[in-house]
Each structure stands twice: as C-alpha cells, then as structure tokens.
Amino acid sequence: MTTKITYSIPNISCGHCVHTIQSELIELAGIKSVVADQNTKMTTIEYEAPANEEKIKALLASIDYPVAG
Ligand SMILES: [Cu+2]
C-alpha cells in the first residue's frame, strides 16, 4: 500500500533546497517519489513500509528542513 502525503517545509528557499530534500529522502527505504516545490514550499511524498511519517519527519528535521506544525 502506497501512501501519499504533502508537507509544508518553510525552510525551502531555492533549488538547492529542493535538490537536497529530494536526494536525501529518496535514500530512505520505502520512499517511492519525492517532489519538492521551492515556490509553494510544499513537498509531496509517496511511500510505503518500512517508511512512515515518523521516519520521514525525523530525516527532514535532521537535515534542517523540519515540517511545519
Ligand atoms: Cu535553498
């Protein structure tokens, strides 16, 4: 089962941020796709087990792109 989720990540400010988020997240087991947008600061992720929201949010926080809220 694939889950699709969209997060607001306020620290996204340029194409480098987009690249960093996409390249780091795709390395996490279970991540199927990552699309980050520097204009909306939204990132849409498709994932399945063993990935989960807790792991995704922890990874994003560890690279200084914490999820809003
Ligand atoms: Cu940037």
CSV table of N, CA and C in Angstrom, one decimal, residues 27-51:
chain,number,residue,atom,x,y,z
A,27,GLU,N,16.6,8.2,-0.5
A,27,GLU,CA,17.5,7.2,0.1
A,27,GLU,C,16.8,6.4,1.2
A,28,LEU,N,15.8,6.9,1.7
A,28,LEU,CA,15.1,6.2,2.8
A,28,LEU,C,14.3,5.1,2.3
A,29,ALA,N,14.5,3.9,2.9
A,29,ALA,CA,13.8,2.7,2.4
A,29,ALA,C,12.3,2.9,2.4
A,30,GLY,N,11.7,2.6,1.3
A,30,GLY,CA,10.2,2.7,1.2
A,30,GLY,C,9.7,3.9,0.5
A,31,ILE,N,10.6,4.9,0.3
A,31,ILE,CA,10.2,6.1,-0.4
A,31,ILE,C,10.1,5.9,-1.9
A,32,LYS,N,8.9,6.2,-2.4
A,32,LYS,CA,8.7,5.9,-3.9
A,32,LYS,C,8.9,7.2,-4.7
A,33,SER,N,8.5,8.3,-4.2
A,33,SER,CA,8.8,9.5,-5.0
A,33,SER,C,8.8,10.7,-4.1
A,34,VAL,N,9.5,11.8,-4.5
A,34,VAL,CA,9.6,13.0,-3.7
A,34,VAL,C,9.5,14.2,-4.7
A,35,VAL,N,8.6,15.0,-4.5
A,35,VAL,CA,8.5,16.2,-5.3
A,35,VAL,C,8.4,17.4,-4.4
A,36,ALA,N,9.5,18.2,-4.4
A,36,ALA,CA,9.6,19.4,-3.6
A,36,ALA,C,9.4,20.6,-4.5
A,37,ASP,N,8.7,21.7,-4.0
A,37,ASP,CA,8.5,22.9,-4.8
A,37,ASP,C,9.0,24.1,-4.0
A,38,GLN,N,9.9,24.8,-4.7
A,38,GLN,CA,10.5,26.0,-4.0
A,38,GLN,C,9.6,27.2,-3.9
A,39,ASN,N,8.6,27.2,-4.7
A,39,ASN,CA,7.7,28.4,-4.7
A,39,ASN,C,6.6,28.2,-3.6
A,40,THR,N,6.0,27.0,-3.6
A,40,THR,CA,4.9,26.8,-2.6
A,40,THR,C,5.5,26.3,-1.3
A,41,LYS,N,6.8,25.9,-1.2
A,41,LYS,CA,7.4,25.3,-0.1
A,41,LYS,C,6.7,24.0,0.4
A,42,MET,N,6.0,23.4,-0.5
A,42,MET,CA,5.4,22.1,-0.2
A,42,MET,C,6.2,20.9,-0.8
A,43,THR,N,6.1,19.8,-0.1
A,43,THR,CA,6.8,18.6,-0.6
A,43,THR,C,5.8,17.5,-0.5
A,44,THR,N,5.6,16.8,-1.7
A,44,THR,CA,4.7,15.7,-1.7
A,44,THR,C,5.6,14.4,-1.9
A,45,ILE,N,5.2,13.4,-1.0
A,45,ILE,CA,6.0,12.2,-0.9
A,45,ILE,C,5.1,11.0,-1.0
A,46,GLU,N,5.5,10.0,-1.8
A,46,GLU,CA,4.8,8.8,-1.9
A,46,GLU,C,5.7,7.7,-1.2
A,47,TYR,N,5.1,7.0,-0.3
A,47,TYR,CA,5.9,6.0,0.4
A,47,TYR,C,5.1,4.8,0.8
A,48,GLU,N,5.8,3.7,1.1
A,48,GLU,CA,5.2,2.5,1.7
A,48,GLU,C,6.2,2.0,2.8
A,49,ALA,N,5.7,0.9,3.5
A,49,ALA,CA,6.6,0.4,4.5
A,49,ALA,C,7.9,-0.1,3.9
A,50,PRO,N,9.0,0.1,4.7
A,50,PRO,CA,9.1,0.4,6.1
A,50,PRO,C,9.1,1.9,6.4
A,51,ALA,N,9.0,2.8,5.4
A,51,ALA,CA,8.9,4.2,5.6
A,51,ALA,C,7.6,4.5,6.4
